[in-house]
Short mmCIF file of C-alpha atoms in Angstrom, two decimals:
data_model
loop_
_atom_site.label_atom_id
_atom_site.label_comp_id
_atom_site.label_asym_id
_atom_site.label_seq_id
_atom_site.Cartn_x
_atom_site.Cartn_y
_atom_site.Cartn_z
CA UNK P 1 -35.26 -1.80 -109.78
CA UNK P 2 -37.94 -4.21 -110.14
CA UNK P 3 -40.69 -1.82 -109.30
CA UNK P 4 -39.36 0.54 -111.91
CA UNK P 5 -39.35 -1.99 -114.54
CA UNK P 6 -42.94 -3.05 -113.72
CA UNK P 7 -44.31 0.39 -113.96
CA UNK P 8 -43.13 1.15 -117.36
CA UNK P 9 -43.82 -2.45 -118.59
CA UNK P 10 -47.09 -2.16 -117.38
CA UNK P 11 -47.81 0.98 -119.31
CA UNK P 12 -46.20 -0.61 -122.40
CA UNK P 13 -48.07 -3.86 -122.02
CA UNK P 14 -51.53 -2.02 -122.67
CA UNK P 15 -50.58 -0.92 -126.15
CA UNK P 16 -49.99 -4.24 -127.53
CA UNK P 17 -52.05 -5.79 -130.04
CA UNK P 18 -55.38 -4.61 -132.12
CA UNK P 19 -57.28 -4.40 -128.85
CA UNK P 20 -54.83 -2.47 -126.95
CA UNK P 21 -55.73 0.49 -124.77
CA UNK P 22 -54.39 3.81 -124.50
CA UNK P 23 -51.92 5.40 -122.00
CA UNK P 24 -53.28 8.80 -120.94
CA UNK P 25 -50.60 11.57 -120.12
CA UNK P 26 -52.05 14.63 -118.51
CA UNK P 27 -49.79 17.80 -118.97
CA UNK P 28 -50.42 21.19 -117.42
CA UNK P 29 -50.33 22.98 -120.54
CA UNK P 30 -53.30 20.95 -122.11
CA UNK P 31 -56.87 20.98 -121.06
CA UNK P 32 -57.31 17.33 -121.60
CA UNK P 33 -55.18 14.29 -121.45
CA UNK P 34 -52.99 13.04 -124.30
CA UNK P 35 -53.90 9.68 -125.63
CA UNK P 36 -50.97 7.64 -126.47
CA UNK P 37 -50.55 4.18 -128.03
CA UNK P 38 -47.04 4.13 -129.28
CA UNK P 39 -44.20 2.74 -127.29
CA UNK P 40 -41.52 5.28 -128.42
CA UNK P 41 -43.59 8.26 -127.48
CA UNK P 42 -44.90 6.77 -124.24
CA UNK P 43 -41.25 6.68 -122.87
CA UNK P 44 -40.28 9.92 -124.21
CA UNK P 45 -43.13 11.33 -122.22
CA UNK P 46 -41.77 9.82 -118.82
CA UNK P 47 -38.62 12.04 -117.47
CA UNK P 48 -38.48 10.36 -114.15
CA UNK P 49 -40.49 8.37 -111.33
CA UNK P 50 -41.11 9.64 -108.02
CA UNK P 51 -38.40 7.82 -106.23
CA UNK P 52 -34.65 7.37 -107.39
CA UNK P 53 -34.97 3.75 -106.70
CA UNK P 54 -37.78 3.24 -108.92
CA UNK P 55 -36.55 5.29 -111.46
CA UNK P 56 -33.37 3.20 -112.29
CA UNK P 57 -35.50 0.40 -113.57
CA UNK P 58 -37.80 2.79 -115.37
CA UNK P 59 -35.05 4.36 -117.07
CA UNK P 60 -33.49 1.19 -118.18
CA UNK P 61 -36.65 0.31 -119.94
CA UNK P 62 -36.97 3.67 -121.61
CA UNK P 63 -33.56 3.43 -122.82
CA UNK P 64 -34.45 -0.05 -124.22
CA UNK P 65 -37.50 0.92 -125.83
CA UNK P 66 -35.83 3.89 -127.53
CA UNK P 67 -33.18 1.87 -128.85
CA UNK P 68 -35.23 -0.74 -130.29
CA UNK P 69 -37.63 1.71 -132.09
CA UNK P 70 -34.56 3.78 -133.34
CA UNK P 71 -32.93 0.64 -134.80
CA UNK P 72 -36.12 -0.86 -136.46
CA UNK P 73 -39.03 1.28 -136.24
CA UNK P 74 -41.18 -0.84 -134.06
CA UNK P 75 -41.26 -3.58 -131.26
CA UNK P 76 -40.66 -1.40 -128.30
CA UNK P 77 -43.74 -2.69 -126.21
CA UNK P 78 -42.59 -6.31 -126.98
CA UNK P 79 -39.15 -5.86 -125.73
CA UNK P 80 -40.52 -3.89 -122.80
CA UNK P 81 -42.82 -6.65 -121.98
CA UNK P 82 -40.00 -9.38 -122.54
CA UNK P 83 -37.56 -7.74 -120.46
CA UNK P 84 -39.68 -7.47 -117.58
CA UNK P 85 -40.47 -11.40 -117.82
CA UNK P 86 -37.07 -12.58 -118.37
CA UNK P 87 -35.64 -10.48 -115.25
CA UNK P 88 -38.31 -11.35 -112.96
CA UNK P 89 -38.12 -15.13 -113.86
CA UNK P 90 -34.45 -14.99 -113.41
CA UNK P 91 -34.45 -13.06 -110.50
CA UNK P 92 -36.20 -15.75 -108.61
CA UNK P 93 -33.47 -18.22 -109.50
CA UNK P 94 -30.75 -15.72 -108.15
CA UNK P 95 -32.71 -15.19 -105.15
CA UNK P 96 -32.67 -18.90 -104.54
CA UNK P 97 -29.00 -19.01 -104.89
CA UNK P 98 -28.22 -19.70 -108.55
CA UNK P 99 -25.27 -17.58 -110.10
CA UNK P 100 -26.31 -14.61 -112.19
CA UNK P 101 -23.36 -14.81 -114.65
CA UNK P 102 -24.16 -18.41 -115.46
CA UNK P 103 -27.88 -17.79 -115.94
CA UNK P 104 -26.94 -15.05 -118.49
CA UNK P 105 -24.82 -17.31 -120.43
CA UNK P 106 -27.73 -19.71 -120.82
CA UNK P 107 -29.80 -16.89 -121.78
CA UNK P 108 -27.32 -15.55 -124.40
CA UNK P 109 -27.09 -19.30 -125.83
CA UNK P 110 -30.89 -19.53 -126.00
CA UNK P 111 -31.26 -16.02 -127.66
CA UNK P 112 -28.79 -17.31 -130.46
CA UNK P 113 -31.15 -20.38 -131.03
CA UNK P 114 -34.09 -18.24 -130.85
CA UNK P 115 -32.50 -15.92 -133.71
CA UNK P 116 -31.63 -18.91 -135.95
CA UNK P 117 -35.30 -20.28 -135.63
CA UNK P 118 -36.93 -16.80 -136.44
CA UNK P 119 -34.73 -16.43 -139.37
CA UNK P 120 -35.73 -20.03 -140.58
CA UNK P 121 -39.35 -19.15 -140.13
CA UNK P 122 -39.14 -16.07 -142.11
CA UNK P 123 -40.94 -15.71 -145.50
CA UNK P 124 -40.34 -13.10 -147.92
CA UNK P 125 -42.75 -10.28 -148.57
CA UNK P 126 -44.28 -10.53 -152.18
CA UNK P 127 -47.49 -8.33 -152.28
CA UNK P 128 -48.47 -4.42 -152.00
CA UNK P 129 -51.05 -5.68 -149.40
CA UNK P 130 -48.73 -7.23 -146.84
CA UNK P 131 -46.65 -4.04 -146.92
CA UNK P 132 -49.90 -2.12 -146.12
CA UNK P 133 -50.71 -4.39 -143.41
CA UNK P 134 -47.28 -3.75 -141.86
CA UNK P 135 -47.42 -0.01 -142.15
CA UNK P 136 -50.93 0.02 -140.42
CA UNK P 137 -49.40 -1.55 -137.42
CA UNK P 138 -47.30 1.81 -136.72
CA UNK P 139 -49.77 4.37 -138.32
CA UNK P 140 -53.02 3.01 -137.39
CA UNK P 141 -54.19 4.95 -140.42
CA UNK P 142 -55.75 2.76 -143.30
CA UNK P 143 -55.07 5.46 -146.13
CA UNK P 144 -51.72 6.56 -144.87
CA UNK P 145 -50.78 2.57 -144.56
CA UNK P 146 -52.05 2.01 -148.15
CA UNK P 147 -49.99 4.89 -149.59
CA UNK P 148 -46.78 3.47 -147.81
CA UNK P 149 -47.22 -0.14 -148.75
CA UNK P 150 -47.50 1.19 -152.60
CA UNK P 151 -44.52 3.34 -152.16
CA UNK P 152 -42.24 0.65 -150.62
CA UNK P 153 -43.64 -2.15 -153.00
CA UNK P 154 -42.99 0.22 -156.11
CA UNK P 155 -39.60 1.59 -154.91
CA UNK P 156 -38.05 -1.57 -153.56
CA UNK P 157 -36.23 -2.25 -150.03
CA UNK P 158 -33.99 0.57 -150.38
CA UNK P 159 -36.48 3.07 -150.98
CA UNK P 160 -35.67 6.83 -150.60
CA UNK P 161 -38.65 8.67 -149.68
CA UNK P 162 -38.93 12.28 -149.11
CA UNK P 163 -41.55 13.45 -146.53
CA UNK P 164 -42.91 16.90 -146.85
CA UNK P 165 -45.30 18.23 -144.26
CA UNK P 166 -48.51 20.38 -145.08
CA UNK P 167 -50.58 22.65 -142.71
CA UNK P 168 -53.65 20.89 -143.32
CA UNK P 169 -55.00 17.41 -143.61
CA UNK P 170 -53.34 16.14 -146.73
CA UNK P 171 -52.46 12.83 -148.25
CA UNK P 172 -50.69 12.56 -151.66
CA UNK P 173 -47.58 10.91 -153.10
CA UNK P 174 -45.28 11.50 -156.17
CA UNK P 175 -42.56 9.56 -157.58
CA UNK P 176 -39.63 11.28 -159.25
CA UNK P 177 -37.67 9.70 -161.93
CA UNK P 178 -33.98 10.13 -161.75
CA UNK P 179 -31.40 11.02 -159.13
CA UNK P 180 -32.15 13.69 -156.75
CA UNK P 181 -29.85 15.74 -154.82
CA UNK P 182 -30.27 18.91 -152.60
CA UNK P 183 -28.77 21.71 -154.69
CA UNK P 184 -29.35 25.37 -155.65
CA UNK P 185 -29.25 27.03 -159.13
CA UNK P 186 -26.46 29.67 -159.28
CA UNK P 187 -28.75 32.53 -160.96
CA UNK P 188 -32.50 32.97 -161.82
CA UNK P 189 -31.46 34.15 -165.28
CA UNK P 190 -31.06 30.24 -166.07
CA UNK P 191 -34.57 29.58 -165.45
CA UNK P 192 -36.49 28.12 -168.34
CA UNK P 193 -39.72 28.37 -166.36
CA UNK P 194 -39.86 31.51 -164.39
CA UNK P 195 -43.30 30.59 -162.74
CA UNK P 196 -41.60 27.26 -161.30
CA UNK P 197 -38.49 28.80 -160.65
CA UNK P 198 -36.75 26.19 -162.43
CA UNK P 199 -34.38 25.16 -165.49
CA UNK P 200 -35.18 22.32 -167.43
CA UNK P 201 -32.81 21.01 -170.04
CA UNK P 202 -32.96 17.75 -172.29
CA UNK P 203 -29.95 16.04 -173.95
CA UNK P 204 -27.67 17.96 -171.85
CA UNK P 205 -23.83 17.62 -171.51
CA UNK P 206 -22.77 17.36 -167.76
CA UNK P 207 -19.71 19.16 -166.42
CA UNK P 208 -18.43 18.12 -162.87
CA UNK P 209 -15.89 20.04 -160.94
CA UNK P 210 -15.08 20.03 -157.21
CA UNK P 211 -13.31 23.34 -157.42
CA UNK P 212 -14.78 26.82 -157.53
CA UNK P 213 -14.99 28.23 -161.13
CA UNK P 214 -12.93 31.28 -160.12
CA UNK P 215 -12.38 33.06 -163.64
CA UNK P 216 -13.86 33.81 -166.93
CA UNK P 217 -11.12 31.30 -168.85
CA UNK P 218 -12.65 28.43 -166.68
CA UNK P 219 -16.14 29.17 -167.94
CA UNK P 220 -15.17 29.54 -171.59
CA UNK P 221 -13.24 26.35 -171.51
CA UNK P 222 -16.25 24.46 -170.21
CA UNK P 223 -18.74 26.18 -172.76
CA UNK P 224 -16.12 25.35 -175.76
CA UNK P 225 -16.12 21.80 -174.72
CA UNK P 226 -19.61 21.49 -174.93
CA UNK P 227 -19.74 23.01 -178.22
CA UNK P 228 -16.88 20.70 -179.58
CA UNK P 229 -18.89 17.77 -178.37
CA UNK P 230 -21.98 18.92 -180.47
CA UNK P 231 -24.28 19.86 -177.64
CA UNK P 232 -26.79 22.39 -177.24
CA UNK P 233 -27.23 22.23 -173.59
CA UNK P 234 -24.77 22.18 -170.70
CA UNK P 235 -25.04 21.66 -167.05
CA UNK P 236 -22.34 22.67 -164.73
CA UNK P 237 -22.14 21.15 -161.30
CA UNK P 238 -19.70 23.18 -159.03
CA UNK P 239 -19.23 23.81 -155.38
CA UNK P 240 -19.06 27.68 -156.05
CA UNK P 241 -18.82 30.12 -158.77
CA UNK P 242 -17.32 33.60 -158.95
CA UNK P 243 -19.22 36.65 -160.14
CA UNK P 244 -17.24 37.05 -162.97
CA UNK P 245 -17.51 33.61 -164.30
CA UNK P 246 -21.42 33.45 -163.73
CA UNK P 247 -21.66 36.77 -165.65
CA UNK P 248 -20.04 35.28 -168.76
CA UNK P 249 -22.26 32.14 -168.60
CA UNK P 250 -25.41 33.95 -168.01
CA UNK P 251 -24.55 36.32 -171.04
CA UNK P 252 -23.75 33.46 -173.26
CA UNK P 253 -26.85 31.57 -172.23
CA UNK P 254 -28.92 34.52 -173.10
CA UNK P 255 -27.20 35.51 -176.37
CA UNK P 256 -29.05 34.30 -179.43
CA UNK P 257 -25.93 33.90 -181.32
CA UNK P 258 -24.34 31.15 -179.25
CA UNK P 259 -26.46 27.88 -179.67
CA UNK P 260 -25.83 26.76 -175.88
CA UNK P 261 -28.37 26.71 -173.16
CA UNK P 262 -26.63 26.78 -169.95
CA UNK P 263 -27.47 25.98 -166.07
CA UNK P 264 -25.28 25.97 -163.03
CA UNK P 265 -25.96 24.00 -160.10
CA UNK P 266 -24.37 24.05 -156.69
CA UNK P 267 -24.72 20.86 -154.51
CA UNK P 268 -25.68 21.93 -151.04
CA UNK P 269 -24.07 18.57 -149.41
CA UNK P 270 -20.63 18.83 -148.04
CA UNK P 271 -17.87 16.44 -146.76
CA UNK P 272 -18.52 12.67 -147.72
CA UNK P 273 -21.80 13.37 -148.98
CA UNK P 274 -20.82 15.62 -151.69
CA UNK P 275 -17.99 13.40 -152.66
CA UNK P 276 -20.37 10.43 -153.09
CA UNK P 277 -22.75 12.91 -154.95
CA UNK P 278 -19.76 13.60 -157.41
CA UNK P 279 -18.72 9.98 -157.81
CA UNK P 280 -22.40 8.57 -158.44
CA UNK P 281 -23.10 11.51 -160.88
CA UNK P 282 -19.92 10.70 -162.82
CA UNK P 283 -20.93 6.83 -162.88
CA UNK P 284 -24.38 7.77 -164.17
CA UNK P 285 -23.51 10.36 -166.78
CA UNK P 286 -19.99 9.33 -167.86
CA UNK P 287 -18.72 12.53 -166.74
CA UNK P 288 -15.09 12.83 -165.59
CA UNK P 289 -14.57 14.73 -162.31
CA UNK P 290 -12.50 18.23 -162.96
CA UNK P 291 -10.39 19.72 -160.40
CA UNK P 292 -6.82 20.55 -158.93
CA UNK P 293 -6.47 17.15 -157.65
CA UNK P 294 -7.53 15.39 -160.83
CA UNK P 295 -6.28 14.65 -164.31
CA UNK P 296 -7.92 17.89 -165.66
CA UNK P 297 -9.20 21.01 -164.43
CA UNK P 298 -12.06 23.07 -165.79
CA UNK P 299 -9.45 25.30 -167.74
CA UNK P 300 -7.80 22.18 -169.55
CA UNK P 301 -11.34 20.31 -169.89
CA UNK P 302 -11.98 18.47 -173.22
CA UNK P 303 -15.11 17.34 -174.79
CA UNK P 304 -14.44 13.74 -173.76
CA UNK P 305 -14.56 14.64 -170.05
CA UNK P 306 -18.28 15.86 -170.26
CA UNK P 307 -20.97 13.47 -169.56
CA UNK P 308 -24.39 13.32 -170.83
CA UNK P 309 -28.15 12.95 -169.33
CA UNK P 310 -31.35 12.76 -171.02
CA UNK P 311 -32.83 15.43 -168.84
CA UNK P 312 -32.11 17.71 -165.73
CA UNK P 313 -34.22 19.74 -163.59
CA UNK P 314 -32.50 22.29 -161.22
CA UNK P 315 -34.36 24.68 -159.00
CA UNK P 316 -33.64 26.57 -155.76
CA UNK P 317 -33.73 23.56 -153.62
CA UNK P 318 -32.82 20.59 -155.75
CA UNK P 319 -31.29 18.99 -158.67
CA UNK P 320 -32.76 16.06 -160.71
CA UNK P 321 -30.74 14.19 -163.10
CA UNK P 322 -32.48 11.49 -165.48
CA UNK P 323 -29.33 9.40 -166.90
CA UNK P 324 -29.27 8.13 -170.24
CA UNK P 325 -29.20 4.35 -168.73
CA UNK P 326 -29.10 3.01 -165.15
CA UNK P 327 -28.13 -0.46 -166.24
CA UNK P 328 -24.64 0.27 -167.30
CA UNK P 329 -21.80 -2.24 -166.07
CA UNK P 330 -20.05 0.34 -163.83
CA UNK P 331 -23.50 1.36 -162.09
CA UNK P 332 -24.67 -2.58 -161.42
CA UNK P 333 -21.04 -3.26 -160.05
CA UNK P 334 -21.48 -0.22 -157.43
CA UNK P 335 -25.17 -0.94 -156.59
CA UNK P 336 -24.11 -4.91 -155.98
CA UNK P 337 -21.11 -3.31 -153.81
CA UNK P 338 -23.59 -1.27 -151.76
CA UNK P 339 -26.19 -3.71 -151.31
CA UNK P 340 -23.55 -6.24 -149.93
CA UNK P 341 -22.38 -3.58 -147.70
CA UNK P 342 -25.93 -2.74 -146.36
CA UNK P 343 -26.46 -6.39 -145.81
CA UNK P 344 -23.64 -6.61 -143.19
CA UNK P 345 -24.23 -3.19 -141.41
CA UNK P 346 -26.10 -3.08 -138.33
CA UNK P 347 -29.27 -1.64 -138.30
CA UNK P 348 -28.65 1.71 -136.60
CA UNK P 349 -25.07 2.03 -138.41
CA UNK P 350 -24.24 5.90 -138.92
CA UNK P 351 -23.59 5.22 -142.87
CA UNK P 352 -26.57 3.16 -143.57
CA UNK P 353 -28.75 6.35 -144.48
CA UNK P 354 -26.14 7.65 -146.83
CA UNK P 355 -25.97 3.92 -148.63
CA UNK P 356 -29.93 3.99 -149.01
CA UNK P 357 -29.66 7.42 -150.47
CA UNK P 358 -27.04 6.55 -152.91
CA UNK P 359 -28.73 3.55 -153.89
CA UNK P 360 -31.89 5.43 -154.58
CA UNK P 361 -29.83 7.63 -156.79
CA UNK P 362 -28.25 4.85 -158.72
CA UNK P 363 -31.24 2.85 -159.34
CA UNK P 364 -33.16 6.08 -160.47
CA UNK P 365 -36.25 6.14 -158.22
CA UNK P 366 -37.25 8.49 -155.46
CA UNK P 367 -40.59 8.96 -153.79
CA UNK P 368 -42.14 11.99 -152.22
CA UNK P 369 -44.69 11.84 -149.47
CA UNK P 370 -46.72 14.72 -148.85
CA UNK P 371 -48.75 14.63 -145.36
CA UNK P 372 -50.44 17.00 -143.20
CA UNK P 373 -52.94 17.70 -140.19
CA UNK P 374 -54.50 20.55 -138.61
CA UNK P 375 -52.02 21.11 -135.61
CA UNK P 376 -48.30 20.99 -135.34
CA UNK P 377 -48.20 17.99 -132.76
CA UNK P 378 -50.42 16.02 -135.15
CA UNK P 379 -48.26 16.67 -138.06
CA UNK P 380 -45.06 15.76 -136.24
CA UNK P 381 -46.63 12.47 -135.21
CA UNK P 382 -47.75 11.69 -138.58
CA UNK P 383 -44.43 12.55 -139.91
CA UNK P 384 -42.69 10.26 -137.37
CA UNK P 385 -45.12 7.52 -137.82
CA UNK P 386 -44.19 7.54 -141.65
CA UNK P 387 -40.52 7.41 -141.04
CA UNK P 388 -40.98 4.53 -138.65
CA UNK P 389 -43.18 2.79 -140.93
CA UNK P 390 -40.90 3.12 -143.92
CA UNK P 391 -37.94 1.69 -141.93
CA UNK P 392 -40.24 -1.34 -140.81
CA UNK P 393 -41.08 -1.85 -144.50
CA UNK P 394 -37.52 -1.72 -145.71
CA UNK P 395 -36.65 -4.30 -142.94
CA UNK P 396 -39.62 -6.75 -143.94
CA UNK P 397 -38.50 -6.49 -147.78
CA UNK P 398 -34.89 -7.22 -146.89
CA UNK P 399 -35.38 -9.76 -144.02
CA UNK P 400 -38.88 -11.38 -144.71
CA UNK P 401 -41.65 -11.68 -142.25
CA UNK P 402 -42.94 -14.22 -139.51
CA UNK P 403 -46.22 -14.73 -137.81
CA UNK P 404 -47.42 -11.92 -135.81
CA UNK P 405 -48.89 -11.22 -132.46
CA UNK P 406 -46.13 -12.75 -130.61
CA UNK P 407 -46.59 -16.52 -132.32
CA UNK P 408 -43.20 -16.34 -134.00
CA UNK P 409 -41.61 -16.45 -130.58
CA UNK P 410 -43.99 -19.16 -129.42
CA UNK P 411 -42.77 -21.33 -132.31
CA UNK P 412 -39.33 -20.96 -131.10
CA UNK P 413 -39.94 -22.73 -127.67
CA UNK P 414 -39.38 -26.50 -128.86
CA UNK P 415 -35.90 -25.51 -130.14
CA UNK P 416 -34.76 -24.73 -126.80
CA UNK P 417 -35.22 -28.14 -125.24
CA UNK P 418 -32.16 -29.33 -127.91
CA UNK P 419 -29.49 -26.92 -126.11
CA UNK P 420 -27.17 -28.81 -123.96
CA UNK P 421 -25.46 -26.90 -121.35
CA UNK P 422 -24.50 -27.54 -117.78
CA UNK P 423 -25.06 -25.98 -114.29
CA UNK P 424 -26.93 -22.91 -113.74
CA UNK P 425 -26.82 -21.99 -117.55
CA UNK P 426 -29.45 -24.66 -117.77
CA UNK P 427 -31.62 -22.20 -115.84
CA UNK P 428 -31.03 -19.30 -118.33
CA UNK P 429 -32.35 -21.61 -120.99
CA UNK P 430 -35.33 -22.43 -118.90
CA UNK P 431 -36.13 -19.03 -118.23
CA UNK P 432 -36.24 -18.18 -121.98
CA UNK P 433 -38.57 -21.27 -122.74
CA UNK P 434 -40.98 -19.79 -120.10
CA UNK P 435 -41.13 -16.32 -121.16
CA UNK P 436 -41.10 -16.33 -124.79
CA UNK P 437 -44.88 -16.47 -124.81
CA UNK P 438 -45.19 -13.46 -122.54
CA UNK P 439 -45.87 -11.05 -125.69
CA UNK P 440 -48.76 -13.30 -126.99
CA UNK P 441 -50.19 -13.82 -123.61
CA UNK P 442 -50.32 -9.95 -123.19
CA UNK P 443 -52.01 -9.52 -126.47
CA UNK P 444 -54.73 -12.08 -125.62
CA UNK P 445 -55.34 -10.60 -122.24
CA UNK P 446 -55.68 -7.14 -123.76
CA UNK P 447 -58.29 -8.58 -126.04
CA UNK P 448 -60.13 -10.24 -123.26
CA UNK P 449 -59.41 -13.82 -124.43
CA UNK P 450 -60.16 -16.52 -121.85
CA UNK P 451 -57.66 -19.17 -121.18
CA UNK P 452 -54.75 -17.90 -123.06
CA UNK P 453 -52.38 -20.35 -122.23
CA UNK P 454 -54.65 -23.13 -123.85
CA UNK P 455 -54.78 -21.06 -126.95
CA UNK P 456 -50.80 -20.53 -126.93
CA UNK P 457 -50.64 -24.32 -126.67
CA UNK P 458 -52.81 -24.84 -129.46
CA UNK P 459 -50.91 -22.52 -131.64
CA UNK P 460 -47.33 -23.99 -130.76
CA UNK P 461 -48.67 -27.41 -131.55
CA UNK P 462 -50.03 -26.04 -135.12
CA UNK P 463 -46.56 -24.68 -136.07
CA UNK P 464 -45.42 -21.67 -137.85
CA UNK P 465 -46.92 -19.50 -139.39
CA UNK P 466 -49.98 -20.13 -137.50
CA UNK P 467 -51.00 -17.26 -135.01
CA UNK P 468 -54.25 -16.08 -133.38
CA UNK P 469 -56.42 -13.56 -134.88
CA UNK P 470 -58.09 -11.73 -131.87
CA UNK P 471 -60.35 -9.85 -133.76
CA UNK P 472 -61.86 -12.86 -135.48
CA UNK P 473 -61.19 -15.21 -132.51
CA UNK P 474 -59.77 -17.89 -134.45
CA UNK P 475 -56.50 -19.53 -135.21
CA UNK P 476 -55.19 -18.60 -138.41
CA UNK P 477 -52.29 -18.81 -141.08
CA UNK P 478 -50.46 -15.43 -140.30
CA UNK P 479 -48.90 -15.24 -143.76
CA UNK P 480 -52.25 -15.92 -145.59
CA UNK P 481 -54.27 -13.33 -143.75
CA UNK P 482 -51.58 -10.63 -143.58
CA UNK P 483 -51.14 -10.95 -139.73
CA UNK P 484 -47.25 -10.80 -139.72
CA UNK P 485 -44.29 -9.00 -138.29
CA UNK P 486 -40.66 -8.14 -139.92
CA UNK P 487 -38.60 -11.11 -138.66
CA UNK P 488 -35.85 -8.13 -137.93
CA UNK P 489 -38.10 -6.29 -135.54
CA UNK P 490 -38.69 -9.73 -133.56
CA UNK P 491 -35.01 -10.33 -133.49
CA UNK P 492 -34.19 -6.98 -132.16
CA UNK P 493 -36.87 -7.32 -129.51
CA UNK P 494 -35.73 -10.36 -128.20
CA UNK P 495 -31.88 -9.99 -128.34
CA UNK P 496 -32.17 -6.31 -126.86
CA UNK P 497 -34.65 -7.81 -124.12
CA UNK P 498 -32.51 -10.22 -123.08
CA UNK P 499 -29.36 -8.23 -123.00
CA UNK P 500 -31.18 -5.35 -120.87
CA UNK P 501 -32.75 -7.93 -118.33
CA UNK P 502 -29.18 -9.69 -117.96
CA UNK P 503 -27.70 -6.28 -117.25
CA UNK P 504 -30.39 -5.41 -114.58
CA UNK P 505 -29.93 -9.15 -113.00
CA UNK P 506 -26.01 -8.87 -112.75
CA UNK P 507 -26.20 -5.16 -111.31
CA UNK P 508 -25.34 -5.44 -107.41
CA UNK P 509 -24.58 -1.63 -106.56
CA UNK P 510 -26.03 1.50 -107.92
CA UNK P 511 -24.48 4.81 -106.92
CA UNK P 512 -26.46 7.86 -106.50
CA UNK P 513 -24.49 11.10 -106.83
CA UNK P 514 -25.47 13.71 -104.16
CA UNK P 515 -25.22 16.43 -106.80
CA UNK P 516 -25.33 14.87 -110.08
CA UNK P 517 -23.68 16.87 -112.90
CA UNK P 518 -26.24 18.09 -115.63
CA UNK P 519 -25.10 17.22 -119.12
CA UNK P 520 -23.52 20.43 -120.69
CA UNK P 521 -22.70 22.28 -117.39
CA UNK P 522 -19.14 22.85 -116.14
CA UNK P 523 -17.94 20.08 -113.33
#
């Protein structure tokens, strides 16, 4: 197990820091080796090692790195190096007769203290440049990092950014005002701009129904309600509409004697996402949801049931609604509720993406990032890097940043001396005291810096947020020069590394199946 951990940790260690190297991956279908410097890509390329004994340790690191990067967007290499250091240091004590479970207890107590110390070091992100520096850690692309930093700065911690791929080198961004939903216009006859395949309406009444508009009477009732309210534009949002009802709406839309411009949009989302969209649209526009399960249906609709928006755009793929105001009390209450919910959710919770999307809708801002490259693998890599960077920037804005280059962990070492434990649990704390400098040592070694332990002692003595700049070969204030890491990335790396190392340490037996079952096969 130790050999497998070593093999993958060595690969990951080479990618740490600004002077890091590449991992070369030779594949049969390629003429030349693939150059890799991203921890999550490196571990994905490794399916198994040559021996089953080594493979167990390697797969533990693979799972660790994948989990960290999925959760926080970065920190996989740091977690791999820390896991190896914790495991090997603790293993020596176990080999000498110490109890692995008591060591694990001490490690867990130390991790709690480290997490508290890291969060105490954290400072808020206040500038666009700081965000751009963080984005560059993931993308290694100055132009893309600058754009991502700008988008995150303007759209905020809960930014909702749509990424669109281009089949050529391209980089552009666009900001879309209003609430954006995947939707489809029900008929091209509603287009106000045939060239753009889009209907645009201003000062428009909004009718929401979660039941299909099945007959002509329903369509007529909705139009009459809009006319009674004195509106000249009507947007109907429904899950489905029959051909007969659609025909009546199209006919009246095109008739000059009826002063009503109409569009019908059908949301593409389903289930919980559709329900959330209806609820949010109701909050933003003041529209009452119609349907069999509600107080009124589209047949009995009244003028007061309709909402209002300053502008709507509906095409083949999306719907944009610009509300009259995003600051009404009901919207502010819901935004506060969701922000509180987000703060209490784990970083990889399933409902987090939906909450972020809803927050973007209720606060009225969406970004569109257009990126491209010549080849499909390059496009995929750039897309993945942008997604990871946006996650990283969101974490930085929510939780703050600490000194980078591994220094934040070094600054946590003194606090461990104050922990009062007994027996072999003390060994667990001592293990963490010794290994917290491992990521910084590796970054300095990758840069060819002599005597890394001396520099680390100087950094520790200077205190947070001091770190070492390996490019300029000097001790600096990490906050002032932009040499920073999101605190939540460092927290995720140290907590998951300690957990994985202790699991490996406490494993006594591994069972190898002679004929292992392949996932998806019949037993």
